[in-house]
CSV table of C-alpha atoms and ligand atoms in Angstrom, one decimal:
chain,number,residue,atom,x,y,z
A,218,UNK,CA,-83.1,130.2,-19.1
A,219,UNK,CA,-86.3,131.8,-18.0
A,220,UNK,CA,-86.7,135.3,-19.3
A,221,UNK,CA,-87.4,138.1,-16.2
A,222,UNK,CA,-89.8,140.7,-16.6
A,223,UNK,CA,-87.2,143.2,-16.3
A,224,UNK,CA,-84.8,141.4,-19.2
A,225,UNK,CA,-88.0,140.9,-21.4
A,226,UNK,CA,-89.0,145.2,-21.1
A,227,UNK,CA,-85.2,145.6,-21.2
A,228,UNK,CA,-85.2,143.5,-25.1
A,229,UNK,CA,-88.9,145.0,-25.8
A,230,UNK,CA,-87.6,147.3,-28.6
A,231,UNK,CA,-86.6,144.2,-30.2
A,232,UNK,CA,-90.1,142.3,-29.1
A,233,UNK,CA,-93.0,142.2,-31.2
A,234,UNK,CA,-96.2,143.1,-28.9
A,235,UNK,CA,-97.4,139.5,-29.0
A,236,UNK,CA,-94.0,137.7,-27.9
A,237,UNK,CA,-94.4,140.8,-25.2
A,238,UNK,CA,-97.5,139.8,-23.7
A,239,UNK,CA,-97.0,136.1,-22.2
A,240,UNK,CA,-93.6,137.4,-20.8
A,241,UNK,CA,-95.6,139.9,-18.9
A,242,UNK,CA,-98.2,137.9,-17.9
A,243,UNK,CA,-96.2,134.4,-16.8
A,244,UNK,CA,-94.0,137.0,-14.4
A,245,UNK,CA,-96.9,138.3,-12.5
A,246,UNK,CA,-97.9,134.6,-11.6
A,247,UNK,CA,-94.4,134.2,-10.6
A,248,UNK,CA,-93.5,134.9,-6.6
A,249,UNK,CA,-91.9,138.4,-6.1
A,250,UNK,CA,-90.3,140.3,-3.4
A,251,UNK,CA,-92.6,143.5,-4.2
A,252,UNK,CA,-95.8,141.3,-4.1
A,253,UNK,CA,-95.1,141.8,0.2
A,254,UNK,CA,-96.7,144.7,1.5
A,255,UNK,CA,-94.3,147.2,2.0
A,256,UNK,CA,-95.1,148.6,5.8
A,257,UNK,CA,-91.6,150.4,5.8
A,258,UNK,CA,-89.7,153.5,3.9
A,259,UNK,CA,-86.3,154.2,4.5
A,260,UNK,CA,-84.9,157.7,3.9
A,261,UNK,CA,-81.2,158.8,3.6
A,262,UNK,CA,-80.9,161.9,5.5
A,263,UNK,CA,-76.8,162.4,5.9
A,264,UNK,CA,-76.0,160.8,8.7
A,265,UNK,CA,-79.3,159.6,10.0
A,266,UNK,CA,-81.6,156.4,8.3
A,267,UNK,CA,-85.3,157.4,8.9
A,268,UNK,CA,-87.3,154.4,8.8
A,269,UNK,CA,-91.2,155.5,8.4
A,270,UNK,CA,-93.5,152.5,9.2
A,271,UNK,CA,-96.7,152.0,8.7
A,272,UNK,CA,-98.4,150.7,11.5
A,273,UNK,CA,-101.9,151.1,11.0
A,274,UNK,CA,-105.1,152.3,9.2
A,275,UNK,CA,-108.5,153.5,11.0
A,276,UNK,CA,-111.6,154.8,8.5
A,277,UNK,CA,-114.0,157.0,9.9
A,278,UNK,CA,-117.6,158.4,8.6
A,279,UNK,CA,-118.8,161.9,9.6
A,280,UNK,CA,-115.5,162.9,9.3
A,281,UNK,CA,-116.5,167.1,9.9
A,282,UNK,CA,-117.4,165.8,13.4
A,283,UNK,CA,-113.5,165.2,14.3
A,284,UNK,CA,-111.4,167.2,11.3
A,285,UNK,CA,-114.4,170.7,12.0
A,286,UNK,CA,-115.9,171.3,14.5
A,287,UNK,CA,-116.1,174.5,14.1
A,288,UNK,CA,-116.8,174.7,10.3
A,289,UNK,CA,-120.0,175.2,8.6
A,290,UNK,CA,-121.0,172.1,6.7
A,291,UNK,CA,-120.6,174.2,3.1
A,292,UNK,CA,-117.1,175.0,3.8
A,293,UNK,CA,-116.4,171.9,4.9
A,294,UNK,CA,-118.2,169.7,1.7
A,295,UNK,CA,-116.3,172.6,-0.7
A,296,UNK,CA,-112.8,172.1,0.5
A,297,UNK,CA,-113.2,168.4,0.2
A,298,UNK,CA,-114.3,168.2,-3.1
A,299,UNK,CA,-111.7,170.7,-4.3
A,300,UNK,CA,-109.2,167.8,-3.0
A,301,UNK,CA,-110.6,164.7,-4.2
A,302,UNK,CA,-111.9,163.9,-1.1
A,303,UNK,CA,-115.1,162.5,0.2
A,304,UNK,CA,-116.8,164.5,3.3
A,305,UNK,CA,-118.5,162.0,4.4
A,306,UNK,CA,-115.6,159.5,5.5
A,307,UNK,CA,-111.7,159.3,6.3
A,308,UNK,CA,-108.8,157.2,6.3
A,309,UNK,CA,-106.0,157.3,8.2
A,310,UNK,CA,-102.9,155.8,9.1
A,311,UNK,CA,-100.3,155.6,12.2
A,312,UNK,CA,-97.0,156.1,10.8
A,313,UNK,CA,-94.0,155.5,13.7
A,314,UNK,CA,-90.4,156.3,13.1
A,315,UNK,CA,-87.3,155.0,13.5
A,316,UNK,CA,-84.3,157.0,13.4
A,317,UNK,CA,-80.7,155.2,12.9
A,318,UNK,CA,-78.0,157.6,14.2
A,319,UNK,CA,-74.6,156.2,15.3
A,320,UNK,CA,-75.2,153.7,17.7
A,321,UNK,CA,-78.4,154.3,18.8
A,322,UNK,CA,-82.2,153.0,16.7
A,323,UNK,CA,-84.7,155.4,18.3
A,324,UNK,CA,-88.4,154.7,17.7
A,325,UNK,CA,-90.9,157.0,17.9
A,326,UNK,CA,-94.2,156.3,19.1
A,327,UNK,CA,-95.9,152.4,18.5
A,328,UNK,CA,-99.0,152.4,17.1
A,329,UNK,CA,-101.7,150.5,18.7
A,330,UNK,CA,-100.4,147.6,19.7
A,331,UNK,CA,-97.5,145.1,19.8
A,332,UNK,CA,-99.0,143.0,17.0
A,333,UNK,CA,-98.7,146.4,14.7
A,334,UNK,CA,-95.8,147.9,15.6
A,335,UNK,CA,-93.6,145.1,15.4
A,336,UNK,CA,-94.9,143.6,11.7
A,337,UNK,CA,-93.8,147.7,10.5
A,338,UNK,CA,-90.5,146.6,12.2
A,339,UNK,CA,-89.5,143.7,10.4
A,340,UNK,CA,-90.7,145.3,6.7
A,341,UNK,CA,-87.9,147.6,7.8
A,342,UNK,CA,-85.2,144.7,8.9
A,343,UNK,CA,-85.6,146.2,12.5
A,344,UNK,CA,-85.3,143.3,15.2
A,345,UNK,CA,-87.5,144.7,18.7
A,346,UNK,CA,-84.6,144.1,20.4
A,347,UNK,CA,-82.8,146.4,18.7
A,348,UNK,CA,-84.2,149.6,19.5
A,349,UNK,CA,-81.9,151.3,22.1
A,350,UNK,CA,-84.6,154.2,22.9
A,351,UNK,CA,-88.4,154.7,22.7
A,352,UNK,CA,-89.5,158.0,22.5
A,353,UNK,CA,-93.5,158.4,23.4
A,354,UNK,CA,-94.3,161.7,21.6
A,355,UNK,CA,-97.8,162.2,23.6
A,356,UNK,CA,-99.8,159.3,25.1
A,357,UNK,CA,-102.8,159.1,23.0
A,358,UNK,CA,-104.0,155.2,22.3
A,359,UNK,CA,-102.3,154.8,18.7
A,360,UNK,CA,-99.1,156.3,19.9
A,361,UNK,CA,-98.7,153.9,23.1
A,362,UNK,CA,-100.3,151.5,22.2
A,363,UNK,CA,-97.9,149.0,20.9
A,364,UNK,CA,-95.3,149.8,23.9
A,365,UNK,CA,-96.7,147.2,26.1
A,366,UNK,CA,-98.5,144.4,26.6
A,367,UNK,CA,-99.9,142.7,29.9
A,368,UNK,CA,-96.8,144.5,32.0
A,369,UNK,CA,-94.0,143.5,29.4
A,370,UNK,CA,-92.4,146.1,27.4
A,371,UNK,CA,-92.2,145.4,23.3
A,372,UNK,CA,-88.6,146.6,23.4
A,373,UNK,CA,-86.7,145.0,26.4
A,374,UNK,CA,-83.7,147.4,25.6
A,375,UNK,CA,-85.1,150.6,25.1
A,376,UNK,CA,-84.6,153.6,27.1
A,377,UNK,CA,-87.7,155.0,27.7
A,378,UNK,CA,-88.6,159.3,27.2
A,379,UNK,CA,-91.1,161.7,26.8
A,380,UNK,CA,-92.1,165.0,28.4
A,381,UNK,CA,-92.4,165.8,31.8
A,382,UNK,CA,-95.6,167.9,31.0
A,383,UNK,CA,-97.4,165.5,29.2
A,384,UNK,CA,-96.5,162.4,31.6
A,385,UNK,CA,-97.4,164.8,34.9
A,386,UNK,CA,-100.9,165.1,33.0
A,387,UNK,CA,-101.9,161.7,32.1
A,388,UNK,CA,-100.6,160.3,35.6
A,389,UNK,CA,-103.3,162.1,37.4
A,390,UNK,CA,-106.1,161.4,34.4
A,391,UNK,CA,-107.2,158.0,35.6
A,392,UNK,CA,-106.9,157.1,31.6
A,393,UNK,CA,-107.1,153.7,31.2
A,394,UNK,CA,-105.0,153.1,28.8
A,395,UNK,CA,-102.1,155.0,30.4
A,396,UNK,CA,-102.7,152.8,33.1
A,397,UNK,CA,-102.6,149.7,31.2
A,398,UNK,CA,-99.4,150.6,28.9
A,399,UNK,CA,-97.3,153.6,30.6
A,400,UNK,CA,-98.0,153.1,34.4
A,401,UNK,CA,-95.9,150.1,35.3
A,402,UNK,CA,-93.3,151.9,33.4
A,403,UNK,CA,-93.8,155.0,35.2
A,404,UNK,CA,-90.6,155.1,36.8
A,405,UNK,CA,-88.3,154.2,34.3
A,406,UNK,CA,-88.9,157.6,32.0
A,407,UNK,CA,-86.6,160.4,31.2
A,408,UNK,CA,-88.8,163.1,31.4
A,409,UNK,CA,-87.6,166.2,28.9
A,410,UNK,CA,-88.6,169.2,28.3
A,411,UNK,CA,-88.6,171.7,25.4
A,412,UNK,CA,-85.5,172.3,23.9
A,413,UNK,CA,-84.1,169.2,25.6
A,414,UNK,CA,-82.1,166.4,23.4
A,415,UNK,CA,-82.9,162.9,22.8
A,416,UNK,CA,-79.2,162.6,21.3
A,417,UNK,CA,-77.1,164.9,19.6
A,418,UNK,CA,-78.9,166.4,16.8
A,419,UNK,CA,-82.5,165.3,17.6
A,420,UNK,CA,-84.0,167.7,19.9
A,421,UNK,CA,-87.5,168.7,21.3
A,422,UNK,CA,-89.9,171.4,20.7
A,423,UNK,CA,-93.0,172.0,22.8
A,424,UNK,CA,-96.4,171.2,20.6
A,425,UNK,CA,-99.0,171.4,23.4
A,426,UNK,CA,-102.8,171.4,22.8
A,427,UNK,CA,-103.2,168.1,21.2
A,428,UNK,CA,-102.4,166.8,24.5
A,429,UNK,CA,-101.1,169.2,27.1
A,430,UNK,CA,-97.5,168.3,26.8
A,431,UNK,CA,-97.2,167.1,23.3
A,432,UNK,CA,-93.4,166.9,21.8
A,433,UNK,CA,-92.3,167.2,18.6
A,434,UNK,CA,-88.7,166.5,17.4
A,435,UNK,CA,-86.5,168.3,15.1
A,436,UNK,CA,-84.0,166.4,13.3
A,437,UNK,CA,-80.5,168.2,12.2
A,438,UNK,CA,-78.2,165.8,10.5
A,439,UNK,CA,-74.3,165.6,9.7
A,440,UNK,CA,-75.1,168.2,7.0
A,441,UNK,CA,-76.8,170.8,8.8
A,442,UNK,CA,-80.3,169.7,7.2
A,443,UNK,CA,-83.2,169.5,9.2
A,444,UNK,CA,-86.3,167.4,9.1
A,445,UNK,CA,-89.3,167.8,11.6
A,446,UNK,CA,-90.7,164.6,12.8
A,447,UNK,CA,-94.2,166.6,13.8
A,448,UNK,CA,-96.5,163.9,15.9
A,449,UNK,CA,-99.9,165.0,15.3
A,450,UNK,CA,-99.4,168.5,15.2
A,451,UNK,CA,-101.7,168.0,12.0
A,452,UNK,CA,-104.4,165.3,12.3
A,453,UNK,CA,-105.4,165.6,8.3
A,454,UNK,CA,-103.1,166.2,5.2
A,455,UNK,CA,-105.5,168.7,3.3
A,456,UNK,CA,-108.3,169.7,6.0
A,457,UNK,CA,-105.8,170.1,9.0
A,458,UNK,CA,-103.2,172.1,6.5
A,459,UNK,CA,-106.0,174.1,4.7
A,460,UNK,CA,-107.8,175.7,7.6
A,461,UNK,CA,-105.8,175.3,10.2
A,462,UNK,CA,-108.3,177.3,12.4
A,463,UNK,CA,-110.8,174.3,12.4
A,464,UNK,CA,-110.8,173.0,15.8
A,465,UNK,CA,-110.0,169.3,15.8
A,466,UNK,CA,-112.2,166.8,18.0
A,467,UNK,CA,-108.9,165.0,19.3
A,468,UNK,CA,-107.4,168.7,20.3
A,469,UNK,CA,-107.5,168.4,24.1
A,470,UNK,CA,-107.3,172.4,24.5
A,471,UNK,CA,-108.7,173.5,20.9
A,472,UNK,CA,-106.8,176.9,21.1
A,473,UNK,CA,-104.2,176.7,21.7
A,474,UNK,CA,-103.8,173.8,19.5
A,475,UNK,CA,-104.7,175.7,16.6
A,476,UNK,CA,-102.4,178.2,17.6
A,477,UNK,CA,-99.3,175.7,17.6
A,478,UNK,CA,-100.2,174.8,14.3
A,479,UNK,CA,-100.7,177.8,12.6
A,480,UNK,CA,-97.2,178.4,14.2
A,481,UNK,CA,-95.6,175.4,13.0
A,482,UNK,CA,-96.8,175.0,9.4
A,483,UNK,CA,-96.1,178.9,8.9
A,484,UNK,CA,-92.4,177.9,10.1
A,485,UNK,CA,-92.2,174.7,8.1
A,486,UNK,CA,-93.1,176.4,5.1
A,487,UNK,CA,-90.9,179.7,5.4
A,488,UNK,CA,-88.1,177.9,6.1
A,489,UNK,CA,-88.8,174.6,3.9
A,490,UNK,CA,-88.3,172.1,6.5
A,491,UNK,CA,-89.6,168.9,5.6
A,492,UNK,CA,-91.7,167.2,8.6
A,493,UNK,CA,-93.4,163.6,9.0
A,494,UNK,CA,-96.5,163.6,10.6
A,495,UNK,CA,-97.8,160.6,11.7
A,496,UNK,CA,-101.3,161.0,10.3
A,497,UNK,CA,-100.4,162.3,7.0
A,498,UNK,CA,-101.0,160.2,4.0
A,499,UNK,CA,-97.8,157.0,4.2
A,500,UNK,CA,-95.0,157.5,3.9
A,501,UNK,CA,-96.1,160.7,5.6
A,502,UNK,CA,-93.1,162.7,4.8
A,503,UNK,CA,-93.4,166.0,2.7
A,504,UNK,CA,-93.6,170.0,2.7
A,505,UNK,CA,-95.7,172.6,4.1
A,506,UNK,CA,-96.6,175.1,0.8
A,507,UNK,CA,-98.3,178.5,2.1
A,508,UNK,CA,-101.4,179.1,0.0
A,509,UNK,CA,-104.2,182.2,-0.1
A,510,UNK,CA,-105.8,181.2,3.1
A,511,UNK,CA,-103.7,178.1,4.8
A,512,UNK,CA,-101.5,175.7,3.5
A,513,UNK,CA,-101.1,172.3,1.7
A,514,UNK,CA,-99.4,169.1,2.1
A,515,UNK,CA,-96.7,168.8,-0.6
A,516,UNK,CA,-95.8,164.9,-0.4
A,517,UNK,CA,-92.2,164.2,-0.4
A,518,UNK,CA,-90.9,161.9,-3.7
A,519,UNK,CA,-87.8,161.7,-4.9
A,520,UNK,CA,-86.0,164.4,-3.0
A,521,UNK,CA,-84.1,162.0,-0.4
A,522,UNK,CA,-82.7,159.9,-2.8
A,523,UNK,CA,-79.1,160.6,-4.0
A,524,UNK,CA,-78.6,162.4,-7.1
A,525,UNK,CA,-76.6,159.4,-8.7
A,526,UNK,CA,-78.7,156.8,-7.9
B,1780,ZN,ZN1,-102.5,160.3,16.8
C-alpha cells in the first residue's frame, strides 16, 4: 500500500522527521488533481452557485498613465508603495461569472476570446452549451470578446442581454470590435434598463461612465443576502478603491465615472455588500472597507463557506 501525503502528515506525530521527508517528496512527483490550474471558484450563496472564472491576465508598464491621470506622480509612487505594489507596472485579470439559479446558468461577460472563456468553463465543469443566458455587462474588448467568433456564437443556447443605453451607443461607434463580435447578433438582444431583471433575484443597476450604459448586477439570494457582481466599476483593487477621484484612462466620461464609484463603494461599504469585480485581484470577490480618505479592497476568504464544513 502506497502511503498518501495526506495519510503520511495525518501519522506525522508518530514520524520521525527523516521517515517524513521521502513521503513528502515522492508525493509531489506523483500526478495530482491540484497540480491543474485552477481557472474557476465556486461560491455557495443560498440558492445561487457563483462560479468566478478566470479568463485572463494582461500586464502593463506606466501604469499612472491608465489607473491616474489626474494624480501627481508623488501621490501616485506613495500610495503604491504603501500597498506592496510597484508604480511602474500592473497586472490584471478578466474574471467572468456564472451564476447557477434554478434552471437557468447565466454568464456574465467572456473575456477576450472563445479560446479563454471556454478553458475557465470547463475548470468549473460548465459545458458552452449549457449556458441558458449571456449577459454583456458593457462592450469593452475583454468583456465581448469571447462571445463570438467569425459570426458564430460561443454559446448556441444562450439568451442574449445587456442595456439598451450601452448597445444604442456602441451601434453608432463604428467600433470594430462591436462590429466583429455584437453586430451580427444585433437583433437577438434583450435590451434592459436600470432596475430591470435578468431573473428573479438578479437585477440591474445603472453604472454609466466607464462606458455610457454600463450595468452592474445585484444579486439577492433565497436568504435575502446580496452580493454585487460590479463589472468594472473599479478598474484596480487598491488605486481604484484608494482614490477613487483618480480619473481612469479606460473611463469613457471621466466624471461621471468617478462619481458612480464614489457612489458605489460608499454603498458597498455602509451596507457590507460583498461585490466581484472583474478586475480585482482572482477570485475577485471581497468587501469595500471605508478608510481616512477612500476605501480598500478587503478580499473575500472563508466567509462563503458553510460553517460546518
Ligand atoms: Zn474591463
Amino acid at each position: 500500500m502506497t502511503m498518501t501525503r495526506r495519510m503520511a502528515l495525518a501519522s506525522g506525530a508518530a514520524l520521525p522527521l527523516a521517515t517524513l521527508a521521502p513521503l513528502a517528496a515522492s508525493a509531489q512527483t506523483a500526478p495530482a488533481a491540484e497540480d491543474t490550474p485552477r481557472l474557476s471558484h465556486r461560491i455557495e450563496f443560498g440558492n445561487m452557485t457563483i462560479n468566478v472564472l478566470l479568463g485572463g491576465e494582461g500586464a502593463g508598464t506606466e501604469p499612472q498613465k491608465t489607473f491616474g491621470l489626474n494624480a501627481s506622480a508623488e501621490d501616485f509612487n506613495e500610495l503604491s508603495e504603501e500597498n506592496f505594489i510597484p508604480a511602474d507596472r500592473s497586472f490584471n485579470n478578466y474574471a467572468p461569472v456564472v451564476i447557477e439559479v434554478g434552471d437557468e446558468v447565466i454568464l456574465f461577460d467572456t473575456s477576450v476570446n472563445p479560446d479563454s472563456i471556454l478553458a475557465a468553463l470547463a475548470s468549473a465543469g460548465i459545458a458552452p452549451d449549457a449556458i441558458t443566458t449571456l449577459v454583456i455587462t458593457h462592450m469593452h474588448g475583454d468583456h465581448i470578446g469571447g462571445m463570438s467568433a467569425d459570426g458564430t456564437l460561443t454559446f448556441p443556447n444562450a439568451k442574449l442581454v445587456t442595456g439598451q443605453v450601452e448597445m444604442d451607443y456602441w451601434a453608432q461607434s463604428g467600433n470594430e470590435t462591436f462590429e466583429s463580435k455584437v453586430r451580427p447578433f444585433m437583433d437577438d438582444f434583450r435590451l434592459i434598463s436600470g432596475d430591470d431583471e435578468v431573473v428573479p433575484g438578479i437585477k440591474a443597476i445603472e453604472a454609466f461612465g466607464h462606458t455610457p450604459g454600463m450595468l452592474m448586477f445585484m444579486l439577492t439570494n433565497d436568504e435575502g443576502n446580496t452580493l454585487l457582481v460590479a463589472a468594472d466599476m473599479t478598474n484596480h483593487y487598491v488605486w481604484s478603491l484608494a482614490r477613487p477621484e483618480w480619473e481612469v484612462r479606460f473611463d469613457m466620461d471621466k466624471p461621471t465615472a468617478i462619481a458612480t464609484r464614489q457612489k458605489v463603494l460608499a454603498m458597498l461599504s455602509e451596507e457590507k455588500i460583498p461585490f466581484i469585480g472583474y478586475h480585482m485581484p482572482f477570485p475577485s470577490v471581497g468587501y469595500v472597507a471605508e478608510t481616512e480618505d477612500g476605501f480598500r479592497f478587503v478580499p473575500a476568504t472563508y466567509q462563503f463557506k458553510l460553517a460546518a464544513s
